[in-house]
Short mmCIF file of C-alpha atoms in Angstrom, two decimals:
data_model
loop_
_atom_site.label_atom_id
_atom_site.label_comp_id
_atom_site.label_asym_id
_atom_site.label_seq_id
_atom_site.Cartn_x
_atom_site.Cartn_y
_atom_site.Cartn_z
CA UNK A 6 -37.18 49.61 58.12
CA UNK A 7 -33.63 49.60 59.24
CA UNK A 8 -30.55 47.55 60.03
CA UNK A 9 -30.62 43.77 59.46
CA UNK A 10 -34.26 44.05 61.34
CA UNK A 11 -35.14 45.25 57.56
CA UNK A 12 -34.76 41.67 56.36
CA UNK A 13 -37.57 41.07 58.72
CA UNK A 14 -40.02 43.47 57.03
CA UNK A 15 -38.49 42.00 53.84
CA UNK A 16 -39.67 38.45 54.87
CA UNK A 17 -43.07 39.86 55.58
CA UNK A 18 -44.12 41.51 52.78
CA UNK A 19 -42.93 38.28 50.98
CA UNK A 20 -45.71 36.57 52.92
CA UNK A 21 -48.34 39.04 52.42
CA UNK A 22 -51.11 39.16 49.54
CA UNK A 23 -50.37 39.39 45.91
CA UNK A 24 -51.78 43.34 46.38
CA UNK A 25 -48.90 44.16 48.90
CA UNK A 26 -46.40 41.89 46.65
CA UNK A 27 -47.66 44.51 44.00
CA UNK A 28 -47.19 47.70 45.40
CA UNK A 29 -43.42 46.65 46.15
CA UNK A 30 -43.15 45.56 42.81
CA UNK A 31 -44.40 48.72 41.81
CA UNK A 32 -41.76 50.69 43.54
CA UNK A 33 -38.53 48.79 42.42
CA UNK A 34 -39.98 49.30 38.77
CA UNK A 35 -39.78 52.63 39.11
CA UNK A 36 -36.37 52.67 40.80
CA UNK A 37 -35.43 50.94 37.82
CA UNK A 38 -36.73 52.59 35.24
CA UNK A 39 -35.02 55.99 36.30
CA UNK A 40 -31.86 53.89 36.84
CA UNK A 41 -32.02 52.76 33.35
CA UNK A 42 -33.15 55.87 31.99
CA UNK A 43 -29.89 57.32 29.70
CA UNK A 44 -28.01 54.30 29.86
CA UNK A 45 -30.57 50.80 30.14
CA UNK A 46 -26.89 48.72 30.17
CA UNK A 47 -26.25 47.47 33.48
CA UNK A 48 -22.82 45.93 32.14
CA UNK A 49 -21.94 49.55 32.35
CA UNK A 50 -24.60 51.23 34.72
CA UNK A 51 -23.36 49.62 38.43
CA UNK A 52 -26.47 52.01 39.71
CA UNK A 53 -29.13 49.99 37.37
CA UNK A 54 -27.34 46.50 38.38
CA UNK A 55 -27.42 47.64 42.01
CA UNK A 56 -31.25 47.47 41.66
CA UNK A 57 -31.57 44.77 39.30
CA UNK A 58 -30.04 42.71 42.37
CA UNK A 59 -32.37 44.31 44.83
CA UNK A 60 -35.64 43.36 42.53
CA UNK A 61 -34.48 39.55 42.03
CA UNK A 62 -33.68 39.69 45.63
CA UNK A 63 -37.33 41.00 46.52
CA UNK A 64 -38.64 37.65 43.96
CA UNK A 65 -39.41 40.34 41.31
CA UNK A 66 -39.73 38.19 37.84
CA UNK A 67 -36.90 38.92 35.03
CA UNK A 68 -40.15 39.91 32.90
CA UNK A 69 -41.10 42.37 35.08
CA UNK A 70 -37.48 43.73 35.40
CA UNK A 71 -36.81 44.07 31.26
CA UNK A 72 -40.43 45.64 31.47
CA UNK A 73 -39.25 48.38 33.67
CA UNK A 74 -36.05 48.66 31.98
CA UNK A 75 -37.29 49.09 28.74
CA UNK A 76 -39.73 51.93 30.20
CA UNK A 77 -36.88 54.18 30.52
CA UNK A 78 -36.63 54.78 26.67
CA UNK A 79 -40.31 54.60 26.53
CA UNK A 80 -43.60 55.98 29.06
CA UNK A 81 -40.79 57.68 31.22
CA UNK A 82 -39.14 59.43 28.43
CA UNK A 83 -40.92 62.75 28.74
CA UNK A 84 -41.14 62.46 32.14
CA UNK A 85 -38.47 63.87 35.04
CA UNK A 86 -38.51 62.06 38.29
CA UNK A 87 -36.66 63.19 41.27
CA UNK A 88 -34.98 61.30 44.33
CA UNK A 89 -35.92 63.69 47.48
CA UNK A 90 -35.05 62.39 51.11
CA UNK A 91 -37.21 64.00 53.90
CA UNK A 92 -36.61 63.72 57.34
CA UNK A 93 -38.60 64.22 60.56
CA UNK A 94 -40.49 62.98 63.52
CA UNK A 95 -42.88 59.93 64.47
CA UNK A 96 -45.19 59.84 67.55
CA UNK A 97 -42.78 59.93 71.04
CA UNK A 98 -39.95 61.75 69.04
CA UNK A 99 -38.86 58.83 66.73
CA UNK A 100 -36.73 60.02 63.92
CA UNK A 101 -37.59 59.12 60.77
CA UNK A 102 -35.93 59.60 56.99
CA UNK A 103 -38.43 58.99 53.83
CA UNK A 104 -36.94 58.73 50.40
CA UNK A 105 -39.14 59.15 47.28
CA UNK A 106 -38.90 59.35 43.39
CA UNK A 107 -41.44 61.60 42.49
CA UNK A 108 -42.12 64.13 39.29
CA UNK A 109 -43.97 66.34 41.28
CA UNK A 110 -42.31 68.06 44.32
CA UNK A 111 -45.05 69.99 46.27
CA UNK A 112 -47.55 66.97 45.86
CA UNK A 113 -44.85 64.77 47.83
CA UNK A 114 -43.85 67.35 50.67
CA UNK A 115 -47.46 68.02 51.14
CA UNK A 116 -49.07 64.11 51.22
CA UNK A 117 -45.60 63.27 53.61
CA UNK A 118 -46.46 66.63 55.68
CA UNK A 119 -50.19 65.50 56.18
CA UNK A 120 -49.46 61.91 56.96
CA UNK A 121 -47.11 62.96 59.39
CA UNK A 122 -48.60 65.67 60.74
CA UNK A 123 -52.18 63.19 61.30
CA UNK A 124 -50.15 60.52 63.04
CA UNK A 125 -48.57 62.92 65.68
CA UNK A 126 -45.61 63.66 63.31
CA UNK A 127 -44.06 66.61 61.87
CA UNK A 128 -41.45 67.06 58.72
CA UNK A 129 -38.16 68.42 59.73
CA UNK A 130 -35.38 70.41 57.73
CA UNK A 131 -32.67 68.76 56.24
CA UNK A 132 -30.07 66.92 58.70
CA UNK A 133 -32.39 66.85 61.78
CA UNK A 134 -32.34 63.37 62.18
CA UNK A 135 -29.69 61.60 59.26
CA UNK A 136 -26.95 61.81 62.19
CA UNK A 137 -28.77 59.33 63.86
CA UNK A 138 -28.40 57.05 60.91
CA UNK A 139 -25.67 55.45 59.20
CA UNK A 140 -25.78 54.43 55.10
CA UNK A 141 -24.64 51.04 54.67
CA UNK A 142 -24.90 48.53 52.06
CA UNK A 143 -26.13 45.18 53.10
CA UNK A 144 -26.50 42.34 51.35
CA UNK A 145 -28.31 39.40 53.22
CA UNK A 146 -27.82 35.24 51.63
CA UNK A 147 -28.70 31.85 53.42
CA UNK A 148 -26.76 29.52 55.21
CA UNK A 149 -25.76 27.43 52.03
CA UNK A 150 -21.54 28.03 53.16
CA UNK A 151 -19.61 27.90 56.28
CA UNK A 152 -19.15 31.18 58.47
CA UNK A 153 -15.87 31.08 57.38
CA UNK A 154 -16.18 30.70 53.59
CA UNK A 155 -18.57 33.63 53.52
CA UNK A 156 -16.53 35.67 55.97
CA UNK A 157 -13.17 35.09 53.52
CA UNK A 158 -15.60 35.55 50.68
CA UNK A 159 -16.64 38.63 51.72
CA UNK A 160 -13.80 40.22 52.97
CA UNK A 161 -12.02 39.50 49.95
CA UNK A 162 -14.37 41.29 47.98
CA UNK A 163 -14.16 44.59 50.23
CA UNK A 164 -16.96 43.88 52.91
CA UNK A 165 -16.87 45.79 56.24
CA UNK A 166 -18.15 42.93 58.38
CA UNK A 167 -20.79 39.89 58.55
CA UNK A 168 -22.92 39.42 60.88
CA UNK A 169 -24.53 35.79 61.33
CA UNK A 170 -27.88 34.99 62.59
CA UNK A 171 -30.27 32.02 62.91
CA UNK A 172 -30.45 30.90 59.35
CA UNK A 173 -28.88 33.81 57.31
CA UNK A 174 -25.58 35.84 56.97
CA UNK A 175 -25.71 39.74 56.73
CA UNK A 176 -22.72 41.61 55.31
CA UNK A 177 -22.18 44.82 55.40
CA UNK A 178 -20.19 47.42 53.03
CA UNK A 179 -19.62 51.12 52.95
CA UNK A 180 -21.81 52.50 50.07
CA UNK A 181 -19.14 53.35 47.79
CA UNK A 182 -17.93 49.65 48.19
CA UNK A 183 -21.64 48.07 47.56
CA UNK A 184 -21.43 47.64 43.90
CA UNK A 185 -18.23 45.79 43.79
CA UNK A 186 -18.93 43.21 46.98
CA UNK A 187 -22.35 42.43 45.20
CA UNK A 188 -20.59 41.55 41.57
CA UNK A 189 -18.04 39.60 43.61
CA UNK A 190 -20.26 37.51 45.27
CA UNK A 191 -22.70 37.14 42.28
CA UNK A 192 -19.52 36.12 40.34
CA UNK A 193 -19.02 33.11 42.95
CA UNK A 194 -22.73 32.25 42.11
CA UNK A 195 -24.31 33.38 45.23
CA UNK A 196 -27.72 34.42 45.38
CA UNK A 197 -29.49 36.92 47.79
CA UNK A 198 -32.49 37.37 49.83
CA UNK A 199 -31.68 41.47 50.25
CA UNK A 200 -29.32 43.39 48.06
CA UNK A 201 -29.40 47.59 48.25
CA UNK A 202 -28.54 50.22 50.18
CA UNK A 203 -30.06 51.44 53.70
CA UNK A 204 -29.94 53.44 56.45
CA UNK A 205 -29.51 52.20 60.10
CA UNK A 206 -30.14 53.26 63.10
CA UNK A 207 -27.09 53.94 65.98
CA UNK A 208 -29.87 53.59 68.32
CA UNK A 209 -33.20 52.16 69.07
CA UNK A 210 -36.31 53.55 70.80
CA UNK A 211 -39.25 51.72 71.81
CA UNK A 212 -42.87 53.04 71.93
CA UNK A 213 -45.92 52.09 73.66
CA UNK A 214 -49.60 52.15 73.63
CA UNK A 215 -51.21 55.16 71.54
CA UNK A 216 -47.88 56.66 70.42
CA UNK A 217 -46.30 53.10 68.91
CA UNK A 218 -50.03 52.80 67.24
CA UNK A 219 -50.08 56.04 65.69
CA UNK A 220 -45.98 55.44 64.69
CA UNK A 221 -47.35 52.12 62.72
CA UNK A 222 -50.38 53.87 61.05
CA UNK A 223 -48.14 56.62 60.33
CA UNK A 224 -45.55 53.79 58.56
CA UNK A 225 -48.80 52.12 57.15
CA UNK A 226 -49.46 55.28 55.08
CA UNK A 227 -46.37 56.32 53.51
CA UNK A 228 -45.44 52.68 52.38
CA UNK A 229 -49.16 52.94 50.76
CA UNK A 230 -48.01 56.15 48.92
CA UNK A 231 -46.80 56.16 45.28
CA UNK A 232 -43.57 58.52 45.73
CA UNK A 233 -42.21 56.60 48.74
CA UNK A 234 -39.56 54.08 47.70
CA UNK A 235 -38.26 53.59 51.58
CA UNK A 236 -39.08 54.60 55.25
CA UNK A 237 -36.52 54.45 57.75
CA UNK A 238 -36.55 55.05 61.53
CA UNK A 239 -35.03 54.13 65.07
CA UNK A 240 -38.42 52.50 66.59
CA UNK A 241 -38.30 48.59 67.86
CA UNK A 242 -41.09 47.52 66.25
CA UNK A 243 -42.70 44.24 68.57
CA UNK A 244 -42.97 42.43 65.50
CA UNK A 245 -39.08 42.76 65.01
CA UNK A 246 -38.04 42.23 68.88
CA UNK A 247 -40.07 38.78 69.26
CA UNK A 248 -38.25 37.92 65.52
CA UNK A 249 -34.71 38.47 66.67
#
């Protein structure tokens, strides 16, 4: 999952089975119950409304949302989780970055090492492969406006750039900005289809044949695990090149 070719995973797992809808579901709770966990206001917690924005944006229902909210105070009280970032290598040398939440730090490393290490990947330390990446926020709406009301719009409210495609616009912020651009344009009653922050790739690879099929099983099987909230890498998945 990277760049604006994230929106495209994003629009897949929208169309997949309730199960799949689940599991995402399941992730963004958690994100927001640690969010909320100490301060469950997000009037005055920009981290909490950050994700808030990301679950509506994934079609998560409000119920759902106050559910996870109110498990900070409650089932997560006695409980510690911790957001770790791994990095490493996929099959052909693709770089890849993991982020989990997790209360249990040796049971992460060692289901990420294993799934790696089966699909012809291997952990690396710290900074072996984030260089490759830049954080961004990015915050993806429809065509509803002009390309030159949202490009005002956005610019106004501190956005690096937008980027427009088929049907959709893409902005992009610097991290530190991505809480105030997404209250701006919530203010002017805009609604989005992605809303958080990411990591994309300076550069693309492309694999082929046994390597890209071991890179996909190897992407299958941390988004199936519990800790990982997001995988990102540099491989051009065919799925994403035939979308573009």
């Amino acid at each position: 999952m990277s760049g604006h070719s994230k929106w495209h995973n994003i629009q897949a797992k929208k169309g997949k089975a309730d199960a799949a809808r689940g599991k995402l579901f399941t992730k963004i709770g958690r994100e927001l119950a640690v969010a909320a966990k100490g301060n469950p206001n997000p009037a005055t917690n920009s981290k909490l409304a950050d994700i808030i924005a990301k679950a509506k944006a994934a079609n998560m229902p409000n119920d759902n949302i106050d559910r996870c909210i109110k498990k900070a105070a409650g089932e997560l009280g006695d409980k510690e989780y911790k957001e770790l970032t791994y990095e490493g290598y996929g099959a052909g040398g693709a770089a890849v970055i993991i982020t989990t939440l997790t209360d249990n730090n040796n049971r992460t490393a060692s289901d990420i090492r294993a799934i790696m290490s089966k699909c012809g990947g291997s952990l690396g330390t710290s900074g072996s492969v984030s260089y490759m990446f830049d954080t961004k926020g990015i915050i993806v709406i429809e065509k509803t406006l002009s390309e030159d009301e949202i490009m005002d719009m956005a610019l106004e409210a501190g956005a690096d750039d937008v980027i427009t495609q088929e049907d959709i616009f893409v902005i992009y912020t610097t991290p530190a900005a991505f809480s105030e651009v997404r209250k701006f344009l919530e203010g002017k009653g805009l609604e989005f289809l992605q809303a958080e922050i990411t990591m994309i790739p300076q550069n693309k690879i492309t694999l082929e044949g046994e390597k890209l099929e071991l890179f996909k099983k190897m992407l299958e099987r941390l988004e199936e695990n519990d800790d990982v909230q997001d995988v990102y890498h540099n491989v051009e998945l065919p799925e994403e090149a035939d979308e573009e």
